[in-house]
Coordinates of C-alpha atoms and ligand atoms in Angstrom, one line a residue:
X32 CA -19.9 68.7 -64.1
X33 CA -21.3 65.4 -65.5
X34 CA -19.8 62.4 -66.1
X35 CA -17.7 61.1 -69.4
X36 CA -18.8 57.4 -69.2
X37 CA -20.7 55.3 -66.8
X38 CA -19.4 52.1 -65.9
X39 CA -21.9 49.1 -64.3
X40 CA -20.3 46.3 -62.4
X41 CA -17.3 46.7 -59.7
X42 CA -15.7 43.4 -60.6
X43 CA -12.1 43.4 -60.7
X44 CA -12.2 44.4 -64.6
X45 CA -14.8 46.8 -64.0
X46 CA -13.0 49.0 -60.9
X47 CA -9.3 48.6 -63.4
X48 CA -10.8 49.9 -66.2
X49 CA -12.6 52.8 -64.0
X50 CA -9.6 53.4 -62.6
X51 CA -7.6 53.5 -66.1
X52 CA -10.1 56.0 -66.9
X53 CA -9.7 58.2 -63.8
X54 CA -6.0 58.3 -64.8
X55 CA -6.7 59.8 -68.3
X56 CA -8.7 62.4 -67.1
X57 CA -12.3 61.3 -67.9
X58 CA -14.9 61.4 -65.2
X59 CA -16.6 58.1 -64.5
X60 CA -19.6 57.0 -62.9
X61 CA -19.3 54.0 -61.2
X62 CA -22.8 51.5 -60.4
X63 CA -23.4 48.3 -59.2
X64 CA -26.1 46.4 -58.9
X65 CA -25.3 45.8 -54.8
X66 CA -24.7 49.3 -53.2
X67 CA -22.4 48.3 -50.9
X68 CA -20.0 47.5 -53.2
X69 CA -20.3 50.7 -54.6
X70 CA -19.5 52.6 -51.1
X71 CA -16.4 50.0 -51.1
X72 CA -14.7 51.1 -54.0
X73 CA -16.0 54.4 -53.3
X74 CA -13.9 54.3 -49.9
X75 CA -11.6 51.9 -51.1
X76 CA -9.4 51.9 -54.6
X77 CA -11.5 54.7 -55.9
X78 CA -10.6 57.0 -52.6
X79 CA -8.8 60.3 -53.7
X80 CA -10.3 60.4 -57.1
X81 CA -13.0 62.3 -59.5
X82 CA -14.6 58.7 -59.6
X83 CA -18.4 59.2 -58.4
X84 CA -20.7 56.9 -57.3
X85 CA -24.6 56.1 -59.1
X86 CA -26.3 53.6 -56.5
X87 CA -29.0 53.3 -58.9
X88 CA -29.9 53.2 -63.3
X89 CA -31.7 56.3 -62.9
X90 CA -29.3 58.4 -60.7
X91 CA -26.0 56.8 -63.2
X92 CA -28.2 58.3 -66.1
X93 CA -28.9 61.7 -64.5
X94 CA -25.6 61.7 -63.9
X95 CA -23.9 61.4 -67.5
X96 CA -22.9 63.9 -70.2
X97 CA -25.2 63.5 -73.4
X98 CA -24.9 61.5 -75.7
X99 CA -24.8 58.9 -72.7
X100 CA -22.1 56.6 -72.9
X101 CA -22.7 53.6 -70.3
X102 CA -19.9 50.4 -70.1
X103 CA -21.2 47.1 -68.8
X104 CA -18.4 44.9 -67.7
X105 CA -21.1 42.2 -66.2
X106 CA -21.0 38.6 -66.6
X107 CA -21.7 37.7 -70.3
X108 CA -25.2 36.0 -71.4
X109 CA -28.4 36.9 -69.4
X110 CA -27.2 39.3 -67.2
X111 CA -26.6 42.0 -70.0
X112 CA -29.5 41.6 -71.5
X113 CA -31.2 42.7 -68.2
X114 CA -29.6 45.6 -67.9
X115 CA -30.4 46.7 -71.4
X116 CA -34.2 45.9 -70.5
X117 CA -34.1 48.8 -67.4
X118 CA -31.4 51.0 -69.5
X119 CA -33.8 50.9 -72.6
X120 CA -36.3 53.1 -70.4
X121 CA -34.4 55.6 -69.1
X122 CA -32.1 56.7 -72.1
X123 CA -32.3 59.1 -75.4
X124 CA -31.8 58.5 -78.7
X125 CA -28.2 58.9 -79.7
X126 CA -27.3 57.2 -76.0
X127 CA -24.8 54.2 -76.2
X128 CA -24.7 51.0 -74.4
X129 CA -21.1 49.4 -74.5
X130 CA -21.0 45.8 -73.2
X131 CA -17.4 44.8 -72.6
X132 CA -17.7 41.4 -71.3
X133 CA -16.1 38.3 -73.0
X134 CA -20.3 38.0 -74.9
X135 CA -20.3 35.0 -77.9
X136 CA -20.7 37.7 -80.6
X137 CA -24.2 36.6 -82.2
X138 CA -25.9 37.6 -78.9
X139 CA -23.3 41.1 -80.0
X140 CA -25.2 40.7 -83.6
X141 CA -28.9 40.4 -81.7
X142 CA -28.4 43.8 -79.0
X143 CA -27.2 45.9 -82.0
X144 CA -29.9 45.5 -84.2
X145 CA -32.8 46.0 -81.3
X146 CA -31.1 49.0 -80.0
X147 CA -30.5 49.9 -83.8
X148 CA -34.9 50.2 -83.7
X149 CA -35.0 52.0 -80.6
X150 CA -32.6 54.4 -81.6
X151 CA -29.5 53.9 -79.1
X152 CA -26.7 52.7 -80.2
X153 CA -24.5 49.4 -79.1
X154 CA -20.9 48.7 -79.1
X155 CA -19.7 45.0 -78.0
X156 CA -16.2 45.0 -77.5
X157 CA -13.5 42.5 -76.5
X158 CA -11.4 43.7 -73.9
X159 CA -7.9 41.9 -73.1
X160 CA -5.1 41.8 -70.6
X161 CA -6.7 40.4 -67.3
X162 CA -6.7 42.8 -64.2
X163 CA -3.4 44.2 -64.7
X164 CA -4.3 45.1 -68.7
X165 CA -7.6 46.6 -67.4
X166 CA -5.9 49.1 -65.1
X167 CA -2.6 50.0 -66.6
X168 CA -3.5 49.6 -70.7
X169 CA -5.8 46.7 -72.1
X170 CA -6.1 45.6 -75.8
X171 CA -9.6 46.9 -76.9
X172 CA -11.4 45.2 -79.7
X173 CA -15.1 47.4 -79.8
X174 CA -17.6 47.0 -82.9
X175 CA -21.1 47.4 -83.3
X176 CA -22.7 51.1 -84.4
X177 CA -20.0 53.1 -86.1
X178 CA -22.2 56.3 -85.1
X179 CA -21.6 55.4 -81.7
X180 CA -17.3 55.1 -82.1
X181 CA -16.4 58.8 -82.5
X182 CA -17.6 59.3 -78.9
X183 CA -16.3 56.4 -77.3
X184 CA -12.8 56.2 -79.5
X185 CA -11.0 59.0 -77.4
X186 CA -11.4 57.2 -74.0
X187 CA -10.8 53.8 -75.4
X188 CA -8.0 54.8 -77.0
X189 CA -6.7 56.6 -74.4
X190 CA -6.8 53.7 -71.8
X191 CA -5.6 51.5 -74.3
X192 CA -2.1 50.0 -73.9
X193 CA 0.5 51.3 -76.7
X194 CA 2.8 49.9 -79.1
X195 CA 6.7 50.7 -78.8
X196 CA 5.3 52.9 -81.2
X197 CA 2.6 54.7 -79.5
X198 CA 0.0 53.4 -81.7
X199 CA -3.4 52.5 -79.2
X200 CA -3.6 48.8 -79.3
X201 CA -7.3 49.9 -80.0
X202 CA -9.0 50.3 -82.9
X203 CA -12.8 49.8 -84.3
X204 CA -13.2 46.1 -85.7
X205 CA -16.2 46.7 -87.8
X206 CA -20.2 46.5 -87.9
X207 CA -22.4 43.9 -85.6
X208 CA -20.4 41.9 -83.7
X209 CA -16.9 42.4 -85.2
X210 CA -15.6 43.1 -82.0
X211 CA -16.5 40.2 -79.9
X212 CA -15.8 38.0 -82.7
X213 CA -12.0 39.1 -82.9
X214 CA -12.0 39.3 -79.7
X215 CA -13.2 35.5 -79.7
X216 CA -10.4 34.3 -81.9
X217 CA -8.1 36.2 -79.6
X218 CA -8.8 33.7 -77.0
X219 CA -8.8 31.0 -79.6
X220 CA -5.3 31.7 -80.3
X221 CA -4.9 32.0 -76.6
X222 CA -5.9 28.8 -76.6
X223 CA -3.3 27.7 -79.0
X224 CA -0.4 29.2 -77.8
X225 CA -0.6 28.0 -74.3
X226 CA -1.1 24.6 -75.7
X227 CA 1.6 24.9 -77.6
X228 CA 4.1 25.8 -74.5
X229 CA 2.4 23.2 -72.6
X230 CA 3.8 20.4 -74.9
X231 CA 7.1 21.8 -75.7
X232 CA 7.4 22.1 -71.7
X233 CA 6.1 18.1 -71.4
X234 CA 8.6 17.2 -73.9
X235 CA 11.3 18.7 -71.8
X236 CA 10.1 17.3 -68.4
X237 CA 9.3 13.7 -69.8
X238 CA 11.0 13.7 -73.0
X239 CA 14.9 15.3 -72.2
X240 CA 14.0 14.6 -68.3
X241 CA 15.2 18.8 -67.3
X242 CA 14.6 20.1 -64.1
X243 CA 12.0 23.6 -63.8
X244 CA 15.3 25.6 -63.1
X245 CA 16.6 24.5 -66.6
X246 CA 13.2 24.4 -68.2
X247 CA 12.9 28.0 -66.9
X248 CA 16.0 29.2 -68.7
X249 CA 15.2 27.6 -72.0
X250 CA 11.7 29.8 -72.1
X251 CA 13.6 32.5 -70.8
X252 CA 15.9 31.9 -73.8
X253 CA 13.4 31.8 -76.0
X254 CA 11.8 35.1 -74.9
X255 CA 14.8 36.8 -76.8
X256 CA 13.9 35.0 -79.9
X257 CA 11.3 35.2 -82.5
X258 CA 9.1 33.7 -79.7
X259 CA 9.5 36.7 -77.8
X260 CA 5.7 36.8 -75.7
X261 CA 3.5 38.1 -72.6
X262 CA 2.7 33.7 -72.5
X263 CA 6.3 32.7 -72.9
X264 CA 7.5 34.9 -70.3
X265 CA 4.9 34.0 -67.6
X266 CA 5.7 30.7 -68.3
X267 CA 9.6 31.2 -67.3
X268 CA 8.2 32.8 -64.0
X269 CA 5.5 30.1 -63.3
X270 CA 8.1 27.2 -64.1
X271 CA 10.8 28.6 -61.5
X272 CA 7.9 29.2 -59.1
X273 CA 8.7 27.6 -55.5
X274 CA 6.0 26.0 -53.3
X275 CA 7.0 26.5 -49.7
X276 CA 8.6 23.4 -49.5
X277 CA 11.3 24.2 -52.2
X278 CA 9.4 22.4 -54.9
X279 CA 8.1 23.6 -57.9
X280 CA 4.3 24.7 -57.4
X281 CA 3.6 24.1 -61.0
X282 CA 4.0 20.1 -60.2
X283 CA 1.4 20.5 -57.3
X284 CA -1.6 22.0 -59.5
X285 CA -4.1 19.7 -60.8
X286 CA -3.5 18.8 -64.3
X287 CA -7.4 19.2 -65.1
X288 CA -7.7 22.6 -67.3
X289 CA -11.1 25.2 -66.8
X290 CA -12.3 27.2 -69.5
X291 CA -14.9 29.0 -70.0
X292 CA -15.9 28.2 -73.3
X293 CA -14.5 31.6 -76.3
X294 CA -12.0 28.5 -77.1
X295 CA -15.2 26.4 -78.1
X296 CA -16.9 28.9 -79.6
X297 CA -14.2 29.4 -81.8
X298 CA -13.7 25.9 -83.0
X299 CA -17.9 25.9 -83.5
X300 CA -17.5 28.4 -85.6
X301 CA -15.1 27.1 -87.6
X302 CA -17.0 24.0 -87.9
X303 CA -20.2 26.5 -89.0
X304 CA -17.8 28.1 -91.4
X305 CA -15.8 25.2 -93.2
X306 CA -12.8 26.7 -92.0
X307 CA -10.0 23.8 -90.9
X308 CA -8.9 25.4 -87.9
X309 CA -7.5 22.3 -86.5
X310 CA -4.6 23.9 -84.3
X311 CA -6.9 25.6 -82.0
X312 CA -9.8 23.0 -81.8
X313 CA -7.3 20.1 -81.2
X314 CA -6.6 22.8 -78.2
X315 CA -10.0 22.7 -77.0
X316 CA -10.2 18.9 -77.3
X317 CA -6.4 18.7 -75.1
X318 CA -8.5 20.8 -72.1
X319 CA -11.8 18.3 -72.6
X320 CA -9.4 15.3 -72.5
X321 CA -7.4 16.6 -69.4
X322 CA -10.3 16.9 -67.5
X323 CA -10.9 13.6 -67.8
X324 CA -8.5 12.7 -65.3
X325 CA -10.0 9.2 -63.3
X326 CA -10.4 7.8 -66.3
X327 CA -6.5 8.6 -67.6
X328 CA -5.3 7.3 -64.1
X329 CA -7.0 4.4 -65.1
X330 CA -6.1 4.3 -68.2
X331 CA -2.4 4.6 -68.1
X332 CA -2.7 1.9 -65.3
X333 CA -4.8 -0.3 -67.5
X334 CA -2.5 0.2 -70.7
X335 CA 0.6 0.3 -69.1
X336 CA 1.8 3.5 -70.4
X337 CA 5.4 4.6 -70.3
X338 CA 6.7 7.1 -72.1
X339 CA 10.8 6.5 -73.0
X340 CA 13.1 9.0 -72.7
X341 CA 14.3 10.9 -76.0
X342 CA 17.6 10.2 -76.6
X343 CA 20.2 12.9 -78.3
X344 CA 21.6 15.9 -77.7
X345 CA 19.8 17.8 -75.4
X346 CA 20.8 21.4 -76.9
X347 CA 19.9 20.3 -80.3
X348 CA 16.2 19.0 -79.4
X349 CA 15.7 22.2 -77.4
X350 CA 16.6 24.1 -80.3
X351 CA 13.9 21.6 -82.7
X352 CA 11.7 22.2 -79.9
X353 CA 11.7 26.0 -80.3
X354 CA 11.8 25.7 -83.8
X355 CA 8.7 23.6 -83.8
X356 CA 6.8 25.7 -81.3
X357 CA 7.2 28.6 -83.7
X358 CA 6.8 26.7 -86.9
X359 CA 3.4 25.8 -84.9
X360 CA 2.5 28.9 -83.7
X361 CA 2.6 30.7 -87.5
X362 CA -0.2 27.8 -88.7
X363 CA -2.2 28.9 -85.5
X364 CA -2.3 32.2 -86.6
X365 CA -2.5 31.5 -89.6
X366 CA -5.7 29.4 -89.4
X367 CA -7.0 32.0 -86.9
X368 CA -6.6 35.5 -90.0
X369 CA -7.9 32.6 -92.5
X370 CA -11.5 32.8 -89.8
X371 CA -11.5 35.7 -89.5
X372 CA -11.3 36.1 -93.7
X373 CA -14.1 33.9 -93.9
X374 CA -16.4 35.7 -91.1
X375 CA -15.7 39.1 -92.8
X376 CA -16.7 38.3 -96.1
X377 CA -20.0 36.3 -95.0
X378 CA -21.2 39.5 -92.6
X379 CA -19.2 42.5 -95.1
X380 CA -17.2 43.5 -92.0
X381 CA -14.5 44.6 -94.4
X382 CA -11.9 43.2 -91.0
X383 CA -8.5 45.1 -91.6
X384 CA -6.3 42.3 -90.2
X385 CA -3.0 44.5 -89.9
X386 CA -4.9 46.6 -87.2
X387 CA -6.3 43.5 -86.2
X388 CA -2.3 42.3 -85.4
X389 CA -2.0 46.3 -84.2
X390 CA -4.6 45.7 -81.2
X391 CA -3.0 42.4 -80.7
X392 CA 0.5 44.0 -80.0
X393 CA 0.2 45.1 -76.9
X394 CA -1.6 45.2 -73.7
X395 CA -3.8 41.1 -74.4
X396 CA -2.7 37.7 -73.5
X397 CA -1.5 36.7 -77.0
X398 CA 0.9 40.1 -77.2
X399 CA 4.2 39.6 -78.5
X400 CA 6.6 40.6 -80.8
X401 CA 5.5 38.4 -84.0
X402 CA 2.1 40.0 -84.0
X403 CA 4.4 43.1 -85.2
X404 CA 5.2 40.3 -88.3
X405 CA 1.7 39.6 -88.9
X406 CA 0.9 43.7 -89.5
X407 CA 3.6 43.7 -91.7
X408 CA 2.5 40.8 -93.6
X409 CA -0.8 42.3 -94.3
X410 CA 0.4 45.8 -95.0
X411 CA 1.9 44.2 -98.0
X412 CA -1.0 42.2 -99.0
X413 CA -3.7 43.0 -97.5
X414 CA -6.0 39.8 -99.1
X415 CA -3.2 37.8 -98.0
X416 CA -4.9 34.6 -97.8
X417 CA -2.5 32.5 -95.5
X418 CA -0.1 33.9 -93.4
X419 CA 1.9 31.2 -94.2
X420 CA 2.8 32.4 -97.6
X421 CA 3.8 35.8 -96.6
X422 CA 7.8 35.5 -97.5
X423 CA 9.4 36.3 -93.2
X424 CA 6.5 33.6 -92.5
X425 CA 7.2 31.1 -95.2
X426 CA 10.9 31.2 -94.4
X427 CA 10.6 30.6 -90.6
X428 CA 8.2 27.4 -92.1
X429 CA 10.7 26.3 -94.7
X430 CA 13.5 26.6 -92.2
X431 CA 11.8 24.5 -89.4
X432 CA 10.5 21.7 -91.3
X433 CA 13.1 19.4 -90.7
X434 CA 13.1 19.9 -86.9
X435 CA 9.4 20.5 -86.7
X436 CA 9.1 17.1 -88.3
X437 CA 12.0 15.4 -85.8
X438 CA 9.8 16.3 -82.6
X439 CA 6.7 15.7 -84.2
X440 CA 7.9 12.1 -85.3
X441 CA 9.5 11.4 -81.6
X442 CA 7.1 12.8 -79.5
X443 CA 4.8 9.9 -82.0
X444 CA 7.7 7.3 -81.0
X445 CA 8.1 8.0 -77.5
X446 CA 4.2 8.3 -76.4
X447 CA 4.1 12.1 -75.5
X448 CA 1.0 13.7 -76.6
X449 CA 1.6 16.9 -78.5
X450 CA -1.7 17.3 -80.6
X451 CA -1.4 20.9 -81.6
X452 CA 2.0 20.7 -82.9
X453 CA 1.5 18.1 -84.6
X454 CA -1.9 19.0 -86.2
X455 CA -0.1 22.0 -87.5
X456 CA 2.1 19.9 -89.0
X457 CA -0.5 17.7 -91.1
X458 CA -2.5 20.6 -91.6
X459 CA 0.6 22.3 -93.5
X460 CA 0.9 19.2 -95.1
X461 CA -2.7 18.8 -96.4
X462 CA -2.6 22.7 -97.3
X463 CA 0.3 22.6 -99.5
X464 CA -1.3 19.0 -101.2
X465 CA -2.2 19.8 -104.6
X466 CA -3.9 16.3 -104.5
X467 CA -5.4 15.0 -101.6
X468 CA -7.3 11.9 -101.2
X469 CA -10.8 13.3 -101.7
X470 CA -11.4 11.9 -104.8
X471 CA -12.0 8.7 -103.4
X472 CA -13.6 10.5 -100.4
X473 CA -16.2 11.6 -103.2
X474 CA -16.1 8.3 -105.1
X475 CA -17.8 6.1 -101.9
X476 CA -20.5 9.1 -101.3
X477 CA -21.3 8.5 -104.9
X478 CA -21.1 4.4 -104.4
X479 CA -23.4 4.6 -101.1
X480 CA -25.3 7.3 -101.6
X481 CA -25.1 9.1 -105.1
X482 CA -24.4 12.2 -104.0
X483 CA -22.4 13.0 -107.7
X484 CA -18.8 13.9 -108.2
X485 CA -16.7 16.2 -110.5
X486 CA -14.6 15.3 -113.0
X487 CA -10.7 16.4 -113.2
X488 CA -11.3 16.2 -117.0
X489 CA -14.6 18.2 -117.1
X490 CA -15.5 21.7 -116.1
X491 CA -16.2 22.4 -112.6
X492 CA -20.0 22.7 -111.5
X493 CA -20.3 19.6 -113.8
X494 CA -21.8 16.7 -111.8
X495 CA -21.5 12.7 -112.4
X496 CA -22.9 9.8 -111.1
X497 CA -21.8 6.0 -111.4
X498 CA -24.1 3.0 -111.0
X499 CA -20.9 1.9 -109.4
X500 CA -22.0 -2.3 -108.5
X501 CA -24.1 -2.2 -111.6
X502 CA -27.2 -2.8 -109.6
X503 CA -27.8 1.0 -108.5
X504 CA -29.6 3.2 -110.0
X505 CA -28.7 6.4 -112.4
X506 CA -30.5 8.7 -110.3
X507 CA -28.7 10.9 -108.4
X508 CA -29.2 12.9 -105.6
X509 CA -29.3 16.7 -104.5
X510 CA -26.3 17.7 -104.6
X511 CA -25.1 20.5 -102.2
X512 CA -22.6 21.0 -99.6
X513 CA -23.7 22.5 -95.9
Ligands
6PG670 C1 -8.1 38.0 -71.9 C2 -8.5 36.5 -71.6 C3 -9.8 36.4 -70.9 C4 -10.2 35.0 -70.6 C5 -9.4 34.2 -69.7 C6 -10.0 32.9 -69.3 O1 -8.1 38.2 -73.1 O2 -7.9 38.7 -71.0 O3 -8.7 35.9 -72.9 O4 -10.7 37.1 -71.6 O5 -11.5 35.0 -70.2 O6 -8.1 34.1 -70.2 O7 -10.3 32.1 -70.3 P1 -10.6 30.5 -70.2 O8 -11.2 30.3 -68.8 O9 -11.5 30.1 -71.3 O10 -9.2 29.9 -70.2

């Protein structure tokens, strides 16, 4: 009997997901480009099973079922490309390539429309939940050839992990890249929310001065609320985490963060976009400026930084604290769907952001229980155009304000840096601005440069220019916005 799916690369992901697929019933190939490797999962995790080894391209594609269906979990970038380069040879029309690496999702865009020539079909699909997701029920995000997903749906959804309603947290995105660019705003959001924990947990420390065993009940706490999430409850676990000496190994870690770049590419694609994601770039920025750290040392030396203790009830900030968190945590998301709205209707991906939310419930980083919220919010309005107006999201906003603007305006005071919450803030601020400043904005490009304005009091697509010293000139210049 032949094989269901081949799978290339016996990293961690790679052997889970195997593995996950073992479990189901399907009969995977397993190849990597070292043989050894493949005679130690062969021997090893994959002992005892209907798993079979390919130790090279041509023996994994003698080995599969027709159509073929062949997985890369390889690094992203380069390395994928050279694999589809030797695959290209050896397969039939109809075959599918499925890369399910973290890949920036152009590069997705670029592999499905050479395939498209050659005839073989390419699916590149976010995959989420770290080892444990990959063995035991990731959240799969797979776009690319919708000929190719009626083959690959059963497994996928099959591995997939499940909502408390059975639904398969896996469902296909769209055409292109869809996949790998959900799956990128998944880790933008990523991004966000750990960012967000991070400075409600620095306001705690410094600001209310708690110990990790009291820190760790408030999140565990909060993991009953509206907050309820996979990030919140790791954190709980991390923050009553003992080094050997007694002492809490969260203190002893470097406070320099690693990434590995789906949170930049998300902000750059805002920026491409026009879309203010400002919550999850301000994200970014807080990893780039904490791996600066010699220069902070420095700097707090140099400036004689102190940050003063926040004064109050301690309950009542905690609770302002959780309030602000979510408050926070809604404009994420919301800025994240409002991407996603824009990246649909430039590529006609047609993105269905309830089953967006769906694949999001279970089995990724992000998962938690508001994600259930968000489906709900765009089952009722599907165009919904900010989350933020959806009426369960609106009143969680309306009802935090007042706290949300207490720790915003002490954490200001008292010199602890919380840019995402407090970027959410302004950013709900600016959004709900019938008026903003721009008009002067426009009035000095007109006064240096003559780049034209509109008029409140004339129809839109209208464009004026002032010789505003007198000594200018009438002419204007182009006028268009990147
Ligand atoms: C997931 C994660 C994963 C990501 C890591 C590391 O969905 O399982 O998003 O894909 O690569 O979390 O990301 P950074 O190194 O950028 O923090």
């Amino acid at each position: 009997m032949k094989g269901d799916i081949g799978v290339i690369g016996l990293a961690v992901m790679g052997q889970n997901l195997i593995l996950n697929m073992n479990d189901h019933g399907y009969k995977v190939v397993a190849h990597n480009r070292t043989a050894e490797k493949v005679d130690e999962f062969l021997q090893g995790p994959a002992k005892g099973t209907n798993i079979v080894g390919a130790y090279s391209l041509q023996e994994l594609v003698d080995k599969l079922e027709s159509p073929r269906k062949i997985m890369l979990m390889v690094r992203a970038g380069d390395v994928v490309d050279s694999f589809i380069d030797k695959l290209i040879p050896l397969l039939d029309k109809g075959d599918i390539i499925i890369d399910g690496g973290n890949t920036n999702f152009p590069d997705t865009n670029r592999r499905v429309a050479t395939l498209k020539e050659k005839g073989i079909h390419f699916i590149g699909s976010g995959v989420s939940g770290g080892e444990e997701g990959a063995r035991f029920g990731p959240s799969i995000m797979p776009g690319g050839s919708p000929e190719a997903w009626p083959f690959v749906k059963p497994i996928f959804q099959a591995i997939s992990a499940k909502t408390e309603n059975n639904e398969p947290c896996c469902d296909w995105v769209g055409n292109d890249g869809a996949g790998h660019f959900v799956k990128m705003v998944h880790n933008g959001i990523e991004y966000g929310d750990m960012q967000l924990i991070t400075e409600a947990y620095q306001f705690m420390k410094d600001g209310l001065g708690m110990t990790h065993d009291e820190m760790q009940s408030v999140f565990i706490e909060w993991n009953k609320t509206e907050l309820n999430s996979y990030l919140v409850e790791i954190t709980s676990d991390i923050l009553g985490y003992k080094d050997t000496d007694g002492e809490p190994l969260v203190e002893k870690i470097l406070d320099t963060a690693g990434q590995k770049g789906t949170g930049k590419w998300t902000g750059i694609n805002a920026l491409d976009m026009g879309i203010p994601l400002t919550l999850i770039t301000e994200s970014v920025f807080a990893r780039c400026l904490s791996s600066l750290k010699d220069q902070r040392v420095e700097a707090e030396e140099l400036f004689g930084k102190k940050e003063s203790i926040v004064e109050g009830d301690k309950q009542v900030w905690i609770e302002a604290l959780r309030q602000a968190l979510l408050a926070s945590k809604i404009i994420s998301y919301a800025q994240g769907f409002m991407l996603m709205r824009e990246a649909s209707n430039e590529n006609g991906w047609d993105l269905n952001y309830g089953n967006v939310a769906l694949m999001w419930r279970g089995g990724c980083i992000i998962r938690s229980a508001f994600l259930s919220n968000i489906r709900d919010a765009y089952d009722i309005d599907p165009e919904l155009s900010f989350l933020g107006s959806d009426s369960y999201f609106k009143g969680i906003l309306e009802n935090s304000m007042s706290a949300w603007r207490k720790v915003a305006a002490k954490s200001m005071e008292v010199g602890i840096p919380m840019p995402s919450m407090t970027s959410a803030l302004t950013f709900l601020d600016g959004y709900t601005t019938a008026r903003l400043p721009a008009n002067l904005l426009q009035a000095q490009r007109d006064y240096f440069g003559a780049h034209t304005y509109e008029r409140v009091d004339k129809p839109k697509g209208e464009f004026f220019h002032t010789n505003w010293t007198g000594k200018g000139g009438d002419v204007s210049s182009t006028t268009y916005n990147s």
